[in-house]
Amino acid sequence: MEHLILFTSVFLVMLMVLSLYRTIVGPSTLDRLMGMNAIGAKTTVLILLIGFIFGRIDMFVDIALSYAMLNFIAVLTASRYFQARGMRKRDSNLRVEE
């Protein structure tokens, strides 16, 4: 069972590297935010797998839930920020053109 969990964890880390590539290279801000959100979700699952390895899933569930909540709030905050910044840019461009 431990080998299966270890294999799954390694596979999950490889998927996180692909998401990291999308976060760094992403052509748009939305791609970068989605990559960041995917990394956070996979990290939450990785924390749970670590809990299975140590046999303390009860403690690691609390940590994973806290991390998932922080990830969700961070992505929402970043998307609000970029949305507001984009609206300010559009408003300033409209004023210049008038």
PDB file of C-alpha atoms in Angstrom:
ATOM      1  CA  MET A   1       0.000   0.000   0.000  1.00  0.00           C
ATOM      2  CA  GLU A   2       2.840   2.376   0.786  1.00  0.00           C
ATOM      3  CA  HIS A   3       4.317   1.824  -2.674  1.00  0.00           C
ATOM      4  CA  LEU A   4       1.025   2.803  -4.279  1.00  0.00           C
ATOM      5  CA  ILE A   5       0.822   5.985  -2.208  1.00  0.00           C
ATOM      6  CA  LEU A   6       4.449   6.807  -2.988  1.00  0.00           C
ATOM      7  CA  PHE A   7       3.923   6.218  -6.731  1.00  0.00           C
ATOM      8  CA  THR A   8       0.790   8.379  -6.662  1.00  0.00           C
ATOM      9  CA  SER A   9       2.670  11.138  -4.848  1.00  0.00           C
ATOM     10  CA  VAL A  10       5.501  11.132  -7.382  1.00  0.00           C
ATOM     11  CA  PHE A  11       3.004  11.210 -10.254  1.00  0.00           C
ATOM     12  CA  LEU A  12       1.195  14.112  -8.580  1.00  0.00           C
ATOM     13  CA  VAL A  13       4.460  16.043  -8.236  1.00  0.00           C
ATOM     14  CA  MET A  14       5.142  15.530 -11.945  1.00  0.00           C
ATOM     15  CA  LEU A  15       1.689  16.943 -12.720  1.00  0.00           C
ATOM     16  CA  MET A  16       2.490  19.895 -10.457  1.00  0.00           C
ATOM     17  CA  VAL A  17       5.607  20.589 -12.530  1.00  0.00           C
ATOM     18  CA  LEU A  18       3.429  20.782 -15.645  1.00  0.00           C
ATOM     19  CA  SER A  19       1.113  23.216 -13.867  1.00  0.00           C
ATOM     20  CA  LEU A  20       4.143  25.213 -12.765  1.00  0.00           C
ATOM     21  CA  TYR A  21       5.199  25.513 -16.387  1.00  0.00           C
ATOM     22  CA  ARG A  22       1.749  26.885 -17.268  1.00  0.00           C
ATOM     23  CA  THR A  23       1.957  29.291 -14.332  1.00  0.00           C
ATOM     24  CA  ILE A  24       5.328  30.678 -15.388  1.00  0.00           C
ATOM     25  CA  VAL A  25       4.990  30.671 -19.186  1.00  0.00           C
ATOM     26  CA  GLY A  26       1.211  31.097 -19.523  1.00  0.00           C
ATOM     27  CA  PRO A  27       0.305  33.467 -22.340  1.00  0.00           C
ATOM     28  CA  SER A  28      -2.372  35.244 -20.317  1.00  0.00           C
ATOM     29  CA  THR A  29      -3.033  36.163 -16.732  1.00  0.00           C
ATOM     30  CA  LEU A  30      -5.976  33.766 -16.618  1.00  0.00           C
ATOM     31  CA  ASP A  31      -3.690  30.865 -17.592  1.00  0.00           C
ATOM     32  CA  ARG A  32      -1.305  31.808 -14.805  1.00  0.00           C
ATOM     33  CA  LEU A  33      -4.114  31.991 -12.240  1.00  0.00           C
ATOM     34  CA  MET A  34      -5.478  28.619 -13.349  1.00  0.00           C
ATOM     35  CA  GLY A  35      -2.009  27.092 -13.079  1.00  0.00           C
ATOM     36  CA  MET A  36      -1.613  28.533  -9.593  1.00  0.00           C
ATOM     37  CA  ASN A  37      -5.013  27.149  -8.578  1.00  0.00           C
ATOM     38  CA  ALA A  38      -4.165  23.706  -9.988  1.00  0.00           C
ATOM     39  CA  ILE A  39      -0.908  23.629  -8.037  1.00  0.00           C
ATOM     40  CA  GLY A  40      -2.797  24.485  -4.854  1.00  0.00           C
ATOM     41  CA  ALA A  41      -5.369  21.751  -5.407  1.00  0.00           C
ATOM     42  CA  LYS A  42      -2.685  19.156  -6.093  1.00  0.00           C
ATOM     43  CA  THR A  43      -0.768  20.272  -3.016  1.00  0.00           C
ATOM     44  CA  THR A  44      -3.876  19.679  -0.924  1.00  0.00           C
ATOM     45  CA  VAL A  45      -4.091  16.094  -2.202  1.00  0.00           C
ATOM     46  CA  LEU A  46      -0.352  15.656  -1.641  1.00  0.00           C
ATOM     47  CA  ILE A  47      -0.742  16.734   2.006  1.00  0.00           C
ATOM     48  CA  LEU A  48      -3.449  14.088   2.428  1.00  0.00           C
ATOM     49  CA  LEU A  49      -1.207  11.433   0.873  1.00  0.00           C
ATOM     50  CA  ILE A  50       1.551  12.384   3.308  1.00  0.00           C
ATOM     51  CA  GLY A  51      -0.983  11.912   6.097  1.00  0.00           C
ATOM     52  CA  PHE A  52      -1.666   8.384   4.855  1.00  0.00           C
ATOM     53  CA  ILE A  53       2.050   7.620   4.789  1.00  0.00           C
ATOM     54  CA  PHE A  54       2.550   8.785   8.387  1.00  0.00           C
ATOM     55  CA  GLY A  55      -0.673   7.174   9.567  1.00  0.00           C
ATOM     56  CA  ARG A  56      -1.977  10.473  10.972  1.00  0.00           C
ATOM     57  CA  ILE A  57      -4.678  11.324   8.452  1.00  0.00           C
ATOM     58  CA  ASP A  58      -6.771  13.060  11.137  1.00  0.00           C
ATOM     59  CA  MET A  59      -4.102  15.704  11.698  1.00  0.00           C
ATOM     60  CA  PHE A  60      -3.272  16.156   8.013  1.00  0.00           C
ATOM     61  CA  VAL A  61      -6.924  16.625   7.013  1.00  0.00           C
ATOM     62  CA  ASP A  62      -7.023  19.797   9.107  1.00  0.00           C
ATOM     63  CA  ILE A  63      -3.818  21.041   7.506  1.00  0.00           C
ATOM     64  CA  ALA A  64      -5.088  20.218   4.011  1.00  0.00           C
ATOM     65  CA  LEU A  65      -8.398  22.001   4.599  1.00  0.00           C
ATOM     66  CA  SER A  66      -6.598  25.082   5.884  1.00  0.00           C
ATOM     67  CA  TYR A  67      -4.286  25.083   2.893  1.00  0.00           C
ATOM     68  CA  ALA A  68      -7.185  24.631   0.469  1.00  0.00           C
ATOM     69  CA  MET A  69      -9.016  27.569   2.034  1.00  0.00           C
ATOM     70  CA  LEU A  70      -5.918  29.776   1.811  1.00  0.00           C
ATOM     71  CA  ASN A  71      -5.399  28.742  -1.816  1.00  0.00           C
ATOM     72  CA  PHE A  72      -9.003  29.575  -2.676  1.00  0.00           C
ATOM     73  CA  ILE A  73      -8.789  32.993  -1.003  1.00  0.00           C
ATOM     74  CA  ALA A  74      -5.462  33.750  -2.702  1.00  0.00           C
ATOM     75  CA  VAL A  75      -6.786  32.916  -6.173  1.00  0.00           C
ATOM     76  CA  LEU A  76      -9.932  34.970  -5.590  1.00  0.00           C
ATOM     77  CA  THR A  77      -7.904  37.925  -4.355  1.00  0.00           C
ATOM     78  CA  ALA A  78      -5.504  37.744  -7.294  1.00  0.00           C
ATOM     79  CA  SER A  79      -8.339  37.477  -9.821  1.00  0.00           C
ATOM     80  CA  ARG A  80     -10.139  40.467  -8.253  1.00  0.00           C
ATOM     81  CA  TYR A  81      -6.922  42.462  -8.346  1.00  0.00           C
ATOM     82  CA  PHE A  82      -6.232  41.697 -11.994  1.00  0.00           C
ATOM     83  CA  GLN A  83      -9.846  42.336 -12.929  1.00  0.00           C
ATOM     84  CA  ALA A  84      -9.800  45.757 -11.226  1.00  0.00           C
ATOM     85  CA  ARG A  85      -6.448  46.604 -12.783  1.00  0.00           C
ATOM     86  CA  GLY A  86      -7.769  45.669 -16.213  1.00  0.00           C
ATOM     87  CA  MET A  87     -10.845  47.843 -15.747  1.00  0.00           C
ATOM     88  CA  ARG A  88      -8.690  50.802 -14.700  1.00  0.00           C
ATOM     89  CA  LYS A  89      -6.562  50.331 -17.823  1.00  0.00           C
ATOM     90  CA  ARG A  90      -9.666  50.241 -20.031  1.00  0.00           C
ATOM     91  CA  ASP A  91     -11.103  53.342 -18.330  1.00  0.00           C
ATOM     92  CA  SER A  92      -7.855  55.247 -18.751  1.00  0.00           C
ATOM     93  CA  ASN A  93      -7.643  54.205 -22.423  1.00  0.00           C
ATOM     94  CA  LEU A  94     -11.194  55.406 -23.033  1.00  0.00           C
ATOM     95  CA  ARG A  95     -10.434  58.783 -21.454  1.00  0.00           C
ATOM     96  CA  VAL A  96      -7.341  59.221 -23.580  1.00  0.00           C
ATOM     97  CA  GLU A  97      -9.238  58.461 -26.766  1.00  0.00           C
ATOM     98  CA  GLU A  98     -12.023  60.969 -25.965  1.00  0.00           C
TER      99      GLU A  98
END
